PDB file of C-alpha atoms in Angstrom:
ATOM      1  CA  MET A   1      21.447 -28.409   0.449  1.00 61.00           C
ATOM      2  CA  SER A   2      18.288 -29.324  -2.352  1.00 66.00           C
ATOM      3  CA  ASP A   3      16.982 -28.880   1.403  1.00 73.00           C
ATOM      4  CA  SER A   4      18.094 -25.500   1.977  1.00 86.00           C
ATOM      5  CA  ILE A   5      16.852 -24.336  -1.533  1.00 90.00           C
ATOM      6  CA  GLN A   6      13.611 -25.097  -0.401  1.00 89.00           C
ATOM      7  CA  GLU A   7      13.681 -23.968   2.606  1.00 90.00           C
ATOM      8  CA  THR A   8      14.764 -20.420   1.853  1.00 92.00           C
ATOM      9  CA  ILE A   9      12.211 -21.372  -1.224  1.00 92.00           C
ATOM     10  CA  ARG A  10       9.542 -21.243   1.531  1.00 90.00           C
ATOM     11  CA  ARG A  11      10.734 -18.638   4.251  1.00 92.00           C
ATOM     12  CA  THR A  12      10.247 -16.431   1.099  1.00 94.00           C
ATOM     13  CA  GLN A  13       6.405 -17.586   0.540  1.00 91.00           C
ATOM     14  CA  ARG A  14       6.459 -17.155   4.579  1.00 92.00           C
ATOM     15  CA  TYR A  15       7.446 -13.639   4.306  1.00 95.00           C
ATOM     16  CA  TRP A  16       3.662 -12.727   3.619  1.00 93.00           C
ATOM     17  CA  TYR A  17       2.526 -14.085   7.881  1.00 93.00           C
ATOM     18  CA  ILE A  18       5.840 -11.987   9.553  1.00 94.00           C
ATOM     19  CA  ASP A  19       3.945  -9.040  10.358  1.00 95.00           C
ATOM     20  CA  GLY A  20       0.519 -11.276  11.858  1.00 95.00           C
ATOM     21  CA  LEU A  21      -1.126  -8.088   9.947  1.00 96.00           C
ATOM     22  CA  ALA A  22      -2.438 -10.991   7.481  1.00 93.00           C
ATOM     23  CA  GLU A  23      -4.759 -12.692  10.715  1.00 93.00           C
ATOM     24  CA  ILE A  24      -5.517  -9.072  12.997  1.00 96.00           C
ATOM     25  CA  ILE A  25      -6.674  -8.356   9.335  1.00 95.00           C
ATOM     26  CA  VAL A  26      -8.666 -11.734   8.901  1.00 92.00           C
ATOM     27  CA  GLY A  27      -9.348 -11.491  12.383  1.00 94.00           C
ATOM     28  CA  MET A  28     -11.754  -8.041  12.592  1.00 94.00           C
ATOM     29  CA  LEU A  29     -13.515  -9.222   9.444  1.00 92.00           C
ATOM     30  CA  PHE A  30     -14.740 -12.150  10.222  1.00 90.00           C
ATOM     31  CA  LEU A  31     -16.007 -10.202  13.628  1.00 93.00           C
ATOM     32  CA  LEU A  32     -17.050  -7.642  11.422  1.00 91.00           C
ATOM     33  CA  PHE A  33     -19.597 -10.936   9.428  1.00 88.00           C
ATOM     34  CA  GLY A  34     -20.664 -11.681  12.860  1.00 89.00           C
ATOM     35  CA  GLY A  35     -21.524  -7.727  14.174  1.00 90.00           C
ATOM     36  CA  PHE A  36     -22.922  -7.603  10.581  1.00 89.00           C
ATOM     37  CA  TYR A  37     -24.931 -10.930  10.898  1.00 86.00           C
ATOM     38  CA  LEU A  38     -26.499 -10.171  14.559  1.00 87.00           C
ATOM     39  CA  PHE A  39     -27.445  -6.868  13.229  1.00 88.00           C
ATOM     40  CA  SER A  40     -29.327  -7.339  10.470  1.00 86.00           C
ATOM     41  CA  TYR A  41     -31.191 -10.173  12.671  1.00 84.00           C
ATOM     42  CA  TYR A  42     -32.308  -8.391  14.539  1.00 85.00           C
ATOM     43  CA  MET A  43     -33.766  -5.669  12.362  1.00 85.00           C
ATOM     44  CA  PRO A  44     -37.655  -5.303  12.882  1.00 88.00           C
ATOM     45  CA  ASN A  45     -38.037  -4.974   8.943  1.00 87.00           C
ATOM     46  CA  PRO A  46     -39.125  -8.081   7.623  1.00 86.00           C
ATOM     47  CA  VAL A  47     -37.883  -7.398   4.004  1.00 86.00           C
ATOM     48  CA  VAL A  48     -34.582  -5.263   5.503  1.00 85.00           C
ATOM     49  CA  ARG A  49     -33.906  -8.731   7.087  1.00 83.00           C
ATOM     50  CA  GLY A  50     -34.237 -10.005   4.438  1.00 82.00           C
ATOM     51  CA  LEU A  51     -32.461  -8.113   1.984  1.00 82.00           C
ATOM     52  CA  LEU A  52     -29.515  -7.581   4.214  1.00 82.00           C
ATOM     53  CA  LEU A  53     -29.066 -11.731   5.505  1.00 79.00           C
ATOM     54  CA  GLY A  54     -29.156 -12.087   1.490  1.00 81.00           C
ATOM     55  CA  ILE A  55     -27.563  -9.836   0.185  1.00 83.00           C
ATOM     56  CA  GLY A  56     -25.693  -7.481   2.814  1.00 84.00           C
ATOM     57  CA  GLN A  57     -24.004  -9.998   3.984  1.00 81.00           C
ATOM     58  CA  PRO A  58     -22.655 -11.676   0.950  1.00 82.00           C
ATOM     59  CA  ALA A  59     -21.569  -8.651  -0.256  1.00 85.00           C
ATOM     60  CA  LEU A  60     -19.708  -7.731   3.034  1.00 86.00           C
ATOM     61  CA  ILE A  61     -18.200 -11.162   2.277  1.00 83.00           C
ATOM     62  CA  ILE A  62     -16.572  -9.979  -1.409  1.00 85.00           C
ATOM     63  CA  GLY A  63     -16.241  -6.973  -0.569  1.00 89.00           C
ATOM     64  CA  GLY A  64     -14.161  -8.019   2.772  1.00 89.00           C
ATOM     65  CA  VAL A  65     -11.737  -9.595   1.024  1.00 85.00           C
ATOM     66  CA  PHE A  66     -11.213  -8.145  -1.768  1.00 88.00           C
ATOM     67  CA  LEU A  67     -11.013  -4.154   0.496  1.00 91.00           C
ATOM     68  CA  SER A  68      -9.286  -6.633   2.921  1.00 92.00           C
ATOM     69  CA  ARG A  69      -5.753  -6.349   0.893  1.00 90.00           C
ATOM     70  CA  VAL A  70      -5.770  -3.477  -0.286  1.00 93.00           C
ATOM     71  CA  VAL A  71      -5.764  -2.016   3.709  1.00 95.00           C
ATOM     72  CA  VAL A  72      -3.403  -5.220   4.661  1.00 95.00           C
ATOM     73  CA  ARG A  73      -0.263  -3.825   1.540  1.00 93.00           C
ATOM     74  CA  LYS A  74      -1.387  -0.805   3.018  1.00 94.00           C
ATOM     75  CA  LEU A  75      -0.210  -1.685   6.154  1.00 96.00           C
ATOM     76  CA  LYS A  76       2.449  -3.554   5.177  1.00 95.00           C
ATOM     77  CA  GLU A  77       4.167  -0.221   3.384  1.00 93.00           C
ATOM     78  CA  TRP A  78       4.079   2.011   5.635  1.00 93.00           C
ATOM     79  CA  ILE A  79       4.852  -0.703   9.114  1.00 95.00           C
ATOM     80  CA  THR A  80       6.594  -4.226   7.382  1.00 95.00           C
ATOM     81  CA  TYR A  81       8.973  -2.743   4.574  1.00 94.00           C
ATOM     82  CA  PRO A  82      10.722   0.036   6.215  1.00 92.00           C
ATOM     83  CA  ARG A  83      11.629  -2.279   8.371  1.00 94.00           C
ATOM     84  CA  THR A  84      12.621  -5.661   6.801  1.00 94.00           C
ATOM     85  CA  GLY A  85      12.042  -4.946   3.253  1.00 94.00           C
ATOM     86  CA  MET A  86       9.689  -5.461   0.771  1.00 95.00           C
ATOM     87  CA  VAL A  87       8.582  -8.608  -1.390  1.00 96.00           C
ATOM     88  CA  VAL A  88       6.513  -8.634  -4.273  1.00 94.00           C
ATOM     89  CA  TYR A  89       4.737 -12.197  -5.222  1.00 92.00           C
ATOM     90  CA  ARG A  90       3.981 -13.757  -8.170  1.00 88.00           C
ATOM     91  CA  LYS A  91       0.408 -13.359  -9.314  1.00 82.00           C
ATOM     92  CA  PRO A  92      -0.843 -16.431 -10.926  1.00 74.00           C
ATOM     93  CA  ALA A  93      -1.334 -17.107 -14.640  1.00 70.00           C
ATOM     94  CA  GLN A  94      -4.445 -15.855 -16.487  1.00 70.00           C
ATOM     95  CA  ASN A  95      -4.717 -19.518 -16.595  1.00 69.00           C
ATOM     96  CA  GLN A  96      -3.962 -20.479 -13.925  1.00 67.00           C
ATOM     97  CA  ARG A  97      -6.632 -17.843 -12.014  1.00 65.00           C
ATOM     98  CA  ARG A  98      -9.349 -19.423 -14.013  1.00 69.00           C
ATOM     99  CA  SER A  99      -9.145 -23.075 -13.120  1.00 70.00           C
ATOM    100  CA  LYS A 100      -7.924 -21.630  -9.141  1.00 66.00           C
ATOM    101  CA  ALA A 101     -11.553 -19.816  -9.043  1.00 67.00           C
ATOM    102  CA  ILE A 102     -12.904 -23.152 -11.342  1.00 69.00           C
ATOM    103  CA  TRP A 103     -11.596 -25.279  -9.247  1.00 69.00           C
ATOM    104  CA  ALA A 104     -12.672 -22.845  -5.552  1.00 66.00           C
ATOM    105  CA  GLY A 105     -16.495 -22.698  -7.126  1.00 69.00           C
ATOM    106  CA  GLY A 106     -16.756 -26.726  -7.946  1.00 71.00           C
ATOM    107  CA  ILE A 107     -15.173 -26.627  -3.537  1.00 68.00           C
ATOM    108  CA  ALA A 108     -17.611 -24.255  -2.368  1.00 66.00           C
ATOM    109  CA  VAL A 109     -20.331 -26.224  -4.279  1.00 69.00           C
ATOM    110  CA  VAL A 110     -19.634 -29.783  -2.871  1.00 70.00           C
ATOM    111  CA  VAL A 111     -18.673 -28.216   1.059  1.00 66.00           C
ATOM    112  CA  SER A 112     -22.092 -27.025   0.559  1.00 65.00           C
ATOM    113  CA  MET A 113     -23.613 -30.156  -0.330  1.00 69.00           C
ATOM    114  CA  SER A 114     -22.237 -32.019   1.807  1.00 69.00           C
ATOM    115  CA  VAL A 115     -22.964 -29.077   4.751  1.00 64.00           C
ATOM    116  CA  ILE A 116     -26.830 -29.613   4.217  1.00 65.00           C
ATOM    117  CA  LEU A 117     -26.465 -33.621   3.866  1.00 69.00           C
ATOM    118  CA  LEU A 118     -24.387 -33.554   7.980  1.00 68.00           C
ATOM    119  CA  GLN A 119     -26.577 -31.250   8.199  1.00 64.00           C
ATOM    120  CA  ASN A 120     -30.106 -33.705   8.104  1.00 68.00           C
ATOM    121  CA  VAL A 121     -28.093 -36.633   9.151  1.00 71.00           C
ATOM    122  CA  LEU A 122     -26.258 -35.594  12.423  1.00 69.00           C
ATOM    123  CA  GLY A 123     -28.618 -32.231  13.365  1.00 69.00           C
ATOM    124  CA  GLU A 124     -28.533 -28.518  13.035  1.00 68.00           C
ATOM    125  CA  ASN A 125     -26.797 -28.503  16.525  1.00 72.00           C
ATOM    126  CA  TRP A 126     -23.503 -29.755  14.730  1.00 75.00           C
ATOM    127  CA  MET A 127     -22.844 -27.748  11.636  1.00 76.00           C
ATOM    128  CA  PRO A 128     -21.027 -25.767  14.070  1.00 78.00           C
ATOM    129  CA  VAL A 129     -18.255 -28.989  14.390  1.00 82.00           C
ATOM    130  CA  ILE A 130     -18.951 -29.624  10.345  1.00 79.00           C
ATOM    131  CA  SER A 131     -18.249 -25.689   9.703  1.00 80.00           C
ATOM    132  CA  SER A 132     -14.871 -25.447  11.406  1.00 85.00           C
ATOM    133  CA  LEU A 133     -13.791 -28.488  10.331  1.00 85.00           C
ATOM    134  CA  PHE A 134     -13.801 -27.687   6.667  1.00 83.00           C
ATOM    135  CA  ALA A 135     -12.576 -23.660   7.949  1.00 85.00           C
ATOM    136  CA  ALA A 136      -9.434 -25.998   9.668  1.00 89.00           C
ATOM    137  CA  VAL A 137      -8.398 -28.113   6.390  1.00 87.00           C
ATOM    138  CA  VAL A 138      -8.108 -24.828   4.500  1.00 85.00           C
ATOM    139  CA  ILE A 139      -5.777 -23.295   7.526  1.00 89.00           C
ATOM    140  CA  LEU A 140      -4.303 -26.142   6.683  1.00 90.00           C
ATOM    141  CA  VAL A 141      -3.651 -26.013   3.053  1.00 88.00           C
ATOM    142  CA  ILE A 142      -2.092 -23.041   3.550  1.00 87.00           C
ATOM    143  CA  ALA A 143      -0.037 -23.795   6.756  1.00 89.00           C
ATOM    144  CA  LEU A 144       0.674 -26.597   4.342  1.00 88.00           C
ATOM    145  CA  ARG A 145       2.098 -24.857   1.703  1.00 84.00           C
ATOM    146  CA  VAL A 146       4.391 -21.857   4.017  1.00 84.00           C
ATOM    147  CA  ASN A 147       5.297 -24.294   6.792  1.00 85.00           C
ATOM    148  CA  LEU A 148       4.168 -21.612   9.512  1.00 89.00           C
ATOM    149  CA  VAL A 149       3.491 -22.762  13.155  1.00 91.00           C
ATOM    150  CA  ARG A 150       0.979 -21.523  14.747  1.00 92.00           C
ATOM    151  CA  LEU A 151      -1.015 -21.805  11.842  1.00 92.00           C
ATOM    152  CA  TYR A 152      -1.315 -25.571  12.821  1.00 93.00           C
ATOM    153  CA  LEU A 153      -2.424 -23.625  15.825  1.00 93.00           C
ATOM    154  CA  LEU A 154      -5.294 -21.871  14.084  1.00 92.00           C
ATOM    155  CA  ALA A 155      -6.615 -24.970  12.920  1.00 92.00           C
ATOM    156  CA  VAL A 156      -6.453 -26.802  16.001  1.00 93.00           C
ATOM    157  CA  TYR A 157      -8.382 -23.602  17.780  1.00 93.00           C
ATOM    158  CA  VAL A 158     -10.979 -23.226  15.071  1.00 90.00           C
ATOM    159  CA  VAL A 159     -11.422 -27.550  15.468  1.00 90.00           C
ATOM    160  CA  ALA A 160     -12.118 -26.574  18.865  1.00 91.00           C
ATOM    161  CA  ALA A 161     -13.529 -23.600  18.964  1.00 90.00           C
ATOM    162  CA  GLY A 162     -16.306 -25.170  16.727  1.00 88.00           C
ATOM    163  CA  VAL A 163     -16.955 -28.756  18.887  1.00 88.00           C
ATOM    164  CA  VAL A 164     -17.023 -26.126  22.206  1.00 88.00           C
ATOM    165  CA  ASN A 165     -20.013 -24.323  19.827  1.00 87.00           C
ATOM    166  CA  SER A 166     -21.711 -27.494  19.083  1.00 84.00           C
ATOM    167  CA  LEU A 167     -22.022 -28.195  22.838  1.00 85.00           C
ATOM    168  CA  VAL A 168     -23.015 -24.807  24.389  1.00 83.00           C
ATOM    169  CA  ASN A 169     -25.708 -25.639  21.475  1.00 79.00           C
ATOM    170  CA  LEU A 170     -27.106 -21.802  21.548  1.00 80.00           C
ATOM    171  CA  GLU A 171     -30.302 -20.633  19.131  1.00 80.00           C
ATOM    172  CA  ASP A 172     -30.017 -18.214  16.379  1.00 76.00           C
ATOM    173  CA  PRO A 173     -28.906 -16.495  15.626  1.00 80.00           C
ATOM    174  CA  TYR A 174     -25.911 -16.638  18.532  1.00 83.00           C
ATOM    175  CA  SER A 175     -24.781 -19.802  17.607  1.00 83.00           C
ATOM    176  CA  TYR A 176     -23.052 -18.460  14.254  1.00 82.00           C
ATOM    177  CA  VAL A 177     -22.747 -15.412  15.406  1.00 88.00           C
ATOM    178  CA  LEU A 178     -20.055 -17.334  18.173  1.00 88.00           C
ATOM    179  CA  PHE A 179     -18.892 -19.254  15.256  1.00 87.00           C
ATOM    180  CA  PHE A 180     -17.920 -15.350  13.515  1.00 89.00           C
ATOM    181  CA  ALA A 181     -17.470 -14.215  16.786  1.00 91.00           C
ATOM    182  CA  ALA A 182     -13.882 -17.163  18.237  1.00 91.00           C
ATOM    183  CA  PHE A 183     -13.047 -17.316  14.182  1.00 90.00           C
ATOM    184  CA  GLY A 184     -12.857 -13.718  14.507  1.00 93.00           C
ATOM    185  CA  PHE A 185     -10.815 -13.662  17.762  1.00 94.00           C
ATOM    186  CA  GLY A 186      -8.222 -17.322  17.626  1.00 93.00           C
ATOM    187  CA  TRP A 187      -6.991 -14.886  14.538  1.00 94.00           C
ATOM    188  CA  LEU A 188      -6.841 -11.673  15.499  1.00 95.00           C
ATOM    189  CA  VAL A 189      -5.353 -12.865  18.577  1.00 95.00           C
ATOM    190  CA  SER A 190      -2.825 -14.777  16.437  1.00 94.00           C
ATOM    191  CA  GLY A 191      -1.855 -11.575  14.376  1.00 96.00           C
ATOM    192  CA  ALA A 192      -2.087  -9.079  17.850  1.00 97.00           C
ATOM    193  CA  VAL A 193       0.270 -11.262  18.700  1.00 96.00           C
ATOM    194  CA  THR A 194       2.476 -12.297  15.801  1.00 96.00           C
ATOM    195  CA  LEU A 195       3.114  -8.341  14.941  1.00 97.00           C
ATOM    196  CA  VAL A 196       4.050  -7.695  18.919  1.00 97.00           C
ATOM    197  CA  ARG A 197       6.712  -9.671  18.468  1.00 96.00           C
ATOM    198  CA  TYR A 198       7.751  -8.663  15.477  1.00 96.00           C
ATOM    199  CA  LEU A 199       8.209  -5.178  16.295  1.00 96.00           C
ATOM    200  CA  THR A 200      10.283  -5.738  19.246  1.00 95.00           C
ATOM    201  CA  SER A 201      12.146  -7.639  17.077  1.00 93.00           C
ATOM    202  CA  THR A 202      12.876  -5.204  14.336  1.00 92.00           C
ATOM    203  CA  SER A 203      13.509  -1.357  13.735  1.00 88.00           C
ATOM    204  CA  LEU A 204      13.242   0.747  10.990  1.00 86.00           C
ATOM    205  CA  MET A 205      15.734   1.691   8.592  1.00 78.00           C
ATOM    206  CA  VAL A 206      16.964   4.765   7.687  1.00 60.00           C
ATOM    207  CA  THR A 207      17.563   4.020   4.215  1.00 60.00           C
ATOM    208  CA  GLU A 208      19.201   1.210   2.409  1.00 56.00           C
ATOM    209  CA  GLU A 209      21.934   3.021   0.961  1.00 56.00           C
ATOM    210  CA  GLU A 210      25.239   2.810   2.447  1.00 46.00           C
TER     211      GLU A 210
ATOM    212  CA  MET B   1      39.929 -36.928 -10.134  1.00 55.00           C
ATOM    213  CA  SER B   2      36.294 -40.120  -9.935  1.00 66.00           C
ATOM    214  CA  ASP B   3      33.602 -38.899 -12.450  1.00 64.00           C
ATOM    215  CA  ASP B   4      30.757 -38.241  -9.324  1.00 59.00           C
ATOM    216  CA  LEU B   5      33.543 -35.654  -8.187  1.00 63.00           C
ATOM    217  CA  ARG B   6      34.798 -33.671 -11.202  1.00 66.00           C
ATOM    218  CA  SER B   7      31.077 -33.554 -12.040  1.00 60.00           C
ATOM    219  CA  LEU B   8      30.674 -31.322  -8.351  1.00 61.00           C
ATOM    220  CA  THR B   9      32.857 -28.697 -11.047  1.00 65.00           C
ATOM    221  CA  ASP B  10      30.175 -28.761 -13.687  1.00 73.00           C
ATOM    222  CA  VAL B  11      27.557 -26.257 -12.131  1.00 78.00           C
ATOM    223  CA  ASP B  12      27.053 -22.399 -12.546  1.00 83.00           C
ATOM    224  CA  ARG B  13      29.525 -21.518 -10.623  1.00 87.00           C
ATOM    225  CA  LEU B  14      28.251 -17.742 -11.031  1.00 89.00           C
ATOM    226  CA  ILE B  15      25.061 -19.177  -8.968  1.00 90.00           C
ATOM    227  CA  HIS B  16      26.800 -21.874  -6.925  1.00 90.00           C
ATOM    228  CA  GLU B  17      28.812 -19.280  -4.160  1.00 93.00           C
ATOM    229  CA  PRO B  18      26.263 -20.087  -0.916  1.00 93.00           C
ATOM    230  CA  ALA B  19      25.977 -16.237  -1.299  1.00 95.00           C
ATOM    231  CA  ARG B  20      24.395 -16.080  -4.354  1.00 96.00           C
ATOM    232  CA  LEU B  21      22.424 -18.733  -3.699  1.00 95.00           C
ATOM    233  CA  MET B  22      20.720 -17.641  -1.304  1.00 95.00           C
ATOM    234  CA  ILE B  23      20.528 -14.237  -3.465  1.00 97.00           C
ATOM    235  CA  VAL B  24      18.892 -15.832  -6.503  1.00 96.00           C
ATOM    236  CA  THR B  25      16.582 -18.492  -3.942  1.00 96.00           C
ATOM    237  CA  ILE B  26      15.099 -16.500  -2.516  1.00 96.00           C
ATOM    238  CA  LEU B  27      14.072 -14.444  -6.641  1.00 97.00           C
ATOM    239  CA  SER B  28      13.251 -17.268  -6.675  1.00 95.00           C
ATOM    240  CA  ALA B  29      10.368 -17.511  -4.856  1.00 94.00           C
ATOM    241  CA  ALA B  30       8.008 -13.819  -5.425  1.00 95.00           C
ATOM    242  CA  GLU B  31       8.674 -11.130  -8.643  1.00 95.00           C
ATOM    243  CA  LYS B  32      10.780  -9.019  -6.846  1.00 95.00           C
ATOM    244  CA  ALA B  33      12.256  -8.291  -3.400  1.00 96.00           C
ATOM    245  CA  ASP B  34      14.081  -4.987  -2.739  1.00 94.00           C
ATOM    246  CA  PHE B  35      17.484  -4.259  -0.920  1.00 95.00           C
ATOM    247  CA  LEU B  36      16.640  -4.270   2.771  1.00 95.00           C
ATOM    248  CA  TYR B  37      14.665  -7.740   2.767  1.00 96.00           C
ATOM    249  CA  LEU B  38      17.930  -9.477   0.529  1.00 96.00           C
ATOM    250  CA  LEU B  39      20.404  -7.426   2.654  1.00 94.00           C
ATOM    251  CA  ASN B  40      18.945  -9.144   6.315  1.00 93.00           C
ATOM    252  CA  GLU B  41      17.599 -12.129   4.640  1.00 94.00           C
ATOM    253  CA  THR B  42      21.493 -13.112   3.149  1.00 94.00           C
ATOM    254  CA  GLY B  43      22.962 -11.347   6.362  1.00 93.00           C
ATOM    255  CA  LEU B  44      25.097  -9.731   4.302  1.00 94.00           C
ATOM    256  CA  THR B  45      27.199  -6.008   4.370  1.00 94.00           C
ATOM    257  CA  LYS B  46      25.185  -3.327   2.352  1.00 94.00           C
ATOM    258  CA  GLY B  47      28.541  -3.480   0.228  1.00 95.00           C
ATOM    259  CA  ASN B  48      28.577  -7.201  -0.662  1.00 95.00           C
ATOM    260  CA  LEU B  49      25.269  -7.316  -1.173  1.00 96.00           C
ATOM    261  CA  SER B  50      25.605  -4.875  -4.430  1.00 96.00           C
ATOM    262  CA  ALA B  51      29.072  -7.001  -5.426  1.00 96.00           C
ATOM    263  CA  HIS B  52      27.049  -9.999  -5.734  1.00 97.00           C
ATOM    264  CA  LEU B  53      24.228  -8.289  -7.318  1.00 96.00           C
ATOM    265  CA  SER B  54      26.353  -6.854  -9.976  1.00 96.00           C
ATOM    266  CA  LYS B  55      27.788  -9.884 -10.544  1.00 96.00           C
ATOM    267  CA  LEU B  56      24.796 -11.517 -11.433  1.00 96.00           C
ATOM    268  CA  GLU B  57      23.044  -8.720 -13.435  1.00 96.00           C
ATOM    269  CA  GLU B  58      26.346  -8.333 -15.710  1.00 96.00           C
ATOM    270  CA  ALA B  59      25.515 -12.006 -16.355  1.00 95.00           C
ATOM    271  CA  GLY B  60      22.097 -11.072 -17.818  1.00 96.00           C
ATOM    272  CA  TYR B  61      20.279 -13.084 -14.600  1.00 96.00           C
ATOM    273  CA  VAL B  62      18.475 -10.065 -12.267  1.00 97.00           C
ATOM    274  CA  GLU B  63      17.266  -7.268 -13.609  1.00 96.00           C
ATOM    275  CA  ILE B  64      17.271  -3.891 -10.948  1.00 96.00           C
ATOM    276  CA  GLU B  65      15.011  -1.563 -10.097  1.00 95.00           C
ATOM    277  CA  LYS B  66      16.128   1.398  -9.154  1.00 94.00           C
ATOM    278  CA  THR B  67      12.811   3.966  -7.656  1.00 92.00           C
ATOM    279  CA  TYR B  68      11.413   5.763  -4.376  1.00 89.00           C
ATOM    280  CA  ARG B  69       9.048   4.707  -1.779  1.00 82.00           C
ATOM    281  CA  GLY B  70       8.490   7.804  -0.916  1.00 81.00           C
ATOM    282  CA  LYS B  71      10.935   9.728  -0.333  1.00 83.00           C
ATOM    283  CA  ILE B  72      13.164   7.359   0.257  1.00 85.00           C
ATOM    284  CA  PRO B  73      15.039   4.639  -2.262  1.00 89.00           C
ATOM    285  CA  GLN B  74      14.091   1.296  -2.676  1.00 92.00           C
ATOM    286  CA  THR B  75      15.837  -0.956  -5.302  1.00 95.00           C
ATOM    287  CA  LEU B  76      14.067  -3.378  -6.454  1.00 96.00           C
ATOM    288  CA  VAL B  77      16.005  -7.167  -7.371  1.00 97.00           C
ATOM    289  CA  SER B  78      14.047  -9.410  -9.608  1.00 97.00           C
ATOM    290  CA  LEU B  79      15.108 -12.487 -11.600  1.00 96.00           C
ATOM    291  CA  THR B  80      15.302 -12.278 -15.453  1.00 96.00           C
ATOM    292  CA  GLU B  81      14.087 -15.209 -17.441  1.00 95.00           C
ATOM    293  CA  LYS B  82      17.974 -15.820 -18.506  1.00 95.00           C
ATOM    294  CA  GLY B  83      18.062 -16.417 -14.437  1.00 95.00           C
ATOM    295  CA  HIS B  84      15.544 -18.533 -13.648  1.00 94.00           C
ATOM    296  CA  GLY B  85      16.429 -21.251 -16.160  1.00 94.00           C
ATOM    297  CA  SER B  86      19.817 -21.183 -14.838  1.00 94.00           C
ATOM    298  CA  PHE B  87      18.706 -21.444 -10.959  1.00 95.00           C
ATOM    299  CA  ASN B  88      16.557 -24.185 -12.754  1.00 93.00           C
ATOM    300  CA  ALA B  89      19.519 -26.020 -14.459  1.00 93.00           C
ATOM    301  CA  TYR B  90      21.672 -25.400 -11.389  1.00 92.00           C
ATOM    302  CA  ARG B  91      19.044 -27.077  -8.923  1.00 91.00           C
ATOM    303  CA  GLU B  92      18.481 -30.033 -11.604  1.00 90.00           C
ATOM    304  CA  ARG B  93      22.850 -30.474 -11.703  1.00 88.00           C
ATOM    305  CA  LEU B  94      22.821 -30.823  -7.811  1.00 85.00           C
ATOM    306  CA  LYS B  95      19.627 -33.385  -7.579  1.00 85.00           C
ATOM    307  CA  GLN B  96      21.631 -35.243 -10.135  1.00 84.00           C
ATOM    308  CA  ILE B  97      25.369 -35.122  -8.344  1.00 82.00           C
ATOM    309  CA  VAL B  98      23.125 -36.229  -5.322  1.00 80.00           C
ATOM    310  CA  ASN B  99      21.310 -39.113  -6.343  1.00 81.00           C
ATOM    311  CA  ARG B 100      25.279 -39.922  -8.117  1.00 78.00           C
ATOM    312  CA  ILE B 101      26.846 -39.566  -5.469  1.00 74.00           C
ATOM    313  CA  SER B 102      23.828 -41.995  -2.771  1.00 72.00           C
TER     314      SER B 102
END
């Protein structure tokens, strides 16, 4: 009985991923990052190029992450909630958010330093593999929490895409563009397949009352 | 009756009922859920679900909020602090019983 209670809790946590919408938006974001990087790289003016890559890209990433939450919520209100209902998840408490931000910052520093160290040891052509391994770890953490099989598969795909990218060993900017594109494509396809399955297996409920 | 069997009767009967256990478990994992989500997840009929929610509300375990999503009525349900406490106590009691039996 304890197992079924735990599984019911996990199922409720998994509900966020039932429609694939979050994955579709993440996929589109990564494709956007790749496109923006390519666009910025070929800017003829070096000052503009520097500004776009140095300030524009990080701003796009931060803005994209915030905007994506709003977009996913709006899409769920339109598509998901009228079909299978709405779940509002608990926001972490203020002190939990602070400690999460500190942990995230610390991990980002460790990851950056590891990447620089490994780049010096292994060479730049192995960066896609290393980056994809870190990305896969993040995906695996989510996958373990909600026990969603397709996230495990996505983690494997991301590592495979990183290996292929390293073996192909394209020149700048195409190596990074390929990394973003492959990552984005994987998320997009995973999300799209999930959305199609969700839409074909559910229907709109007009009203909840009897 | 042995002590182990007798202890099975000590659990919170309100939560122990399978449908209500499922409702409370779902609500423990979220801030709130709407009637439609609970209906889909529990597989109960609308009348049945309403009846169980009323019982839980009477006991102070859940809070029910009637609102609208656009023009469509929506019922949002959340577990109260008392409900959380009772659910956690129920889980703890269950673990003790299972450990004792095994």
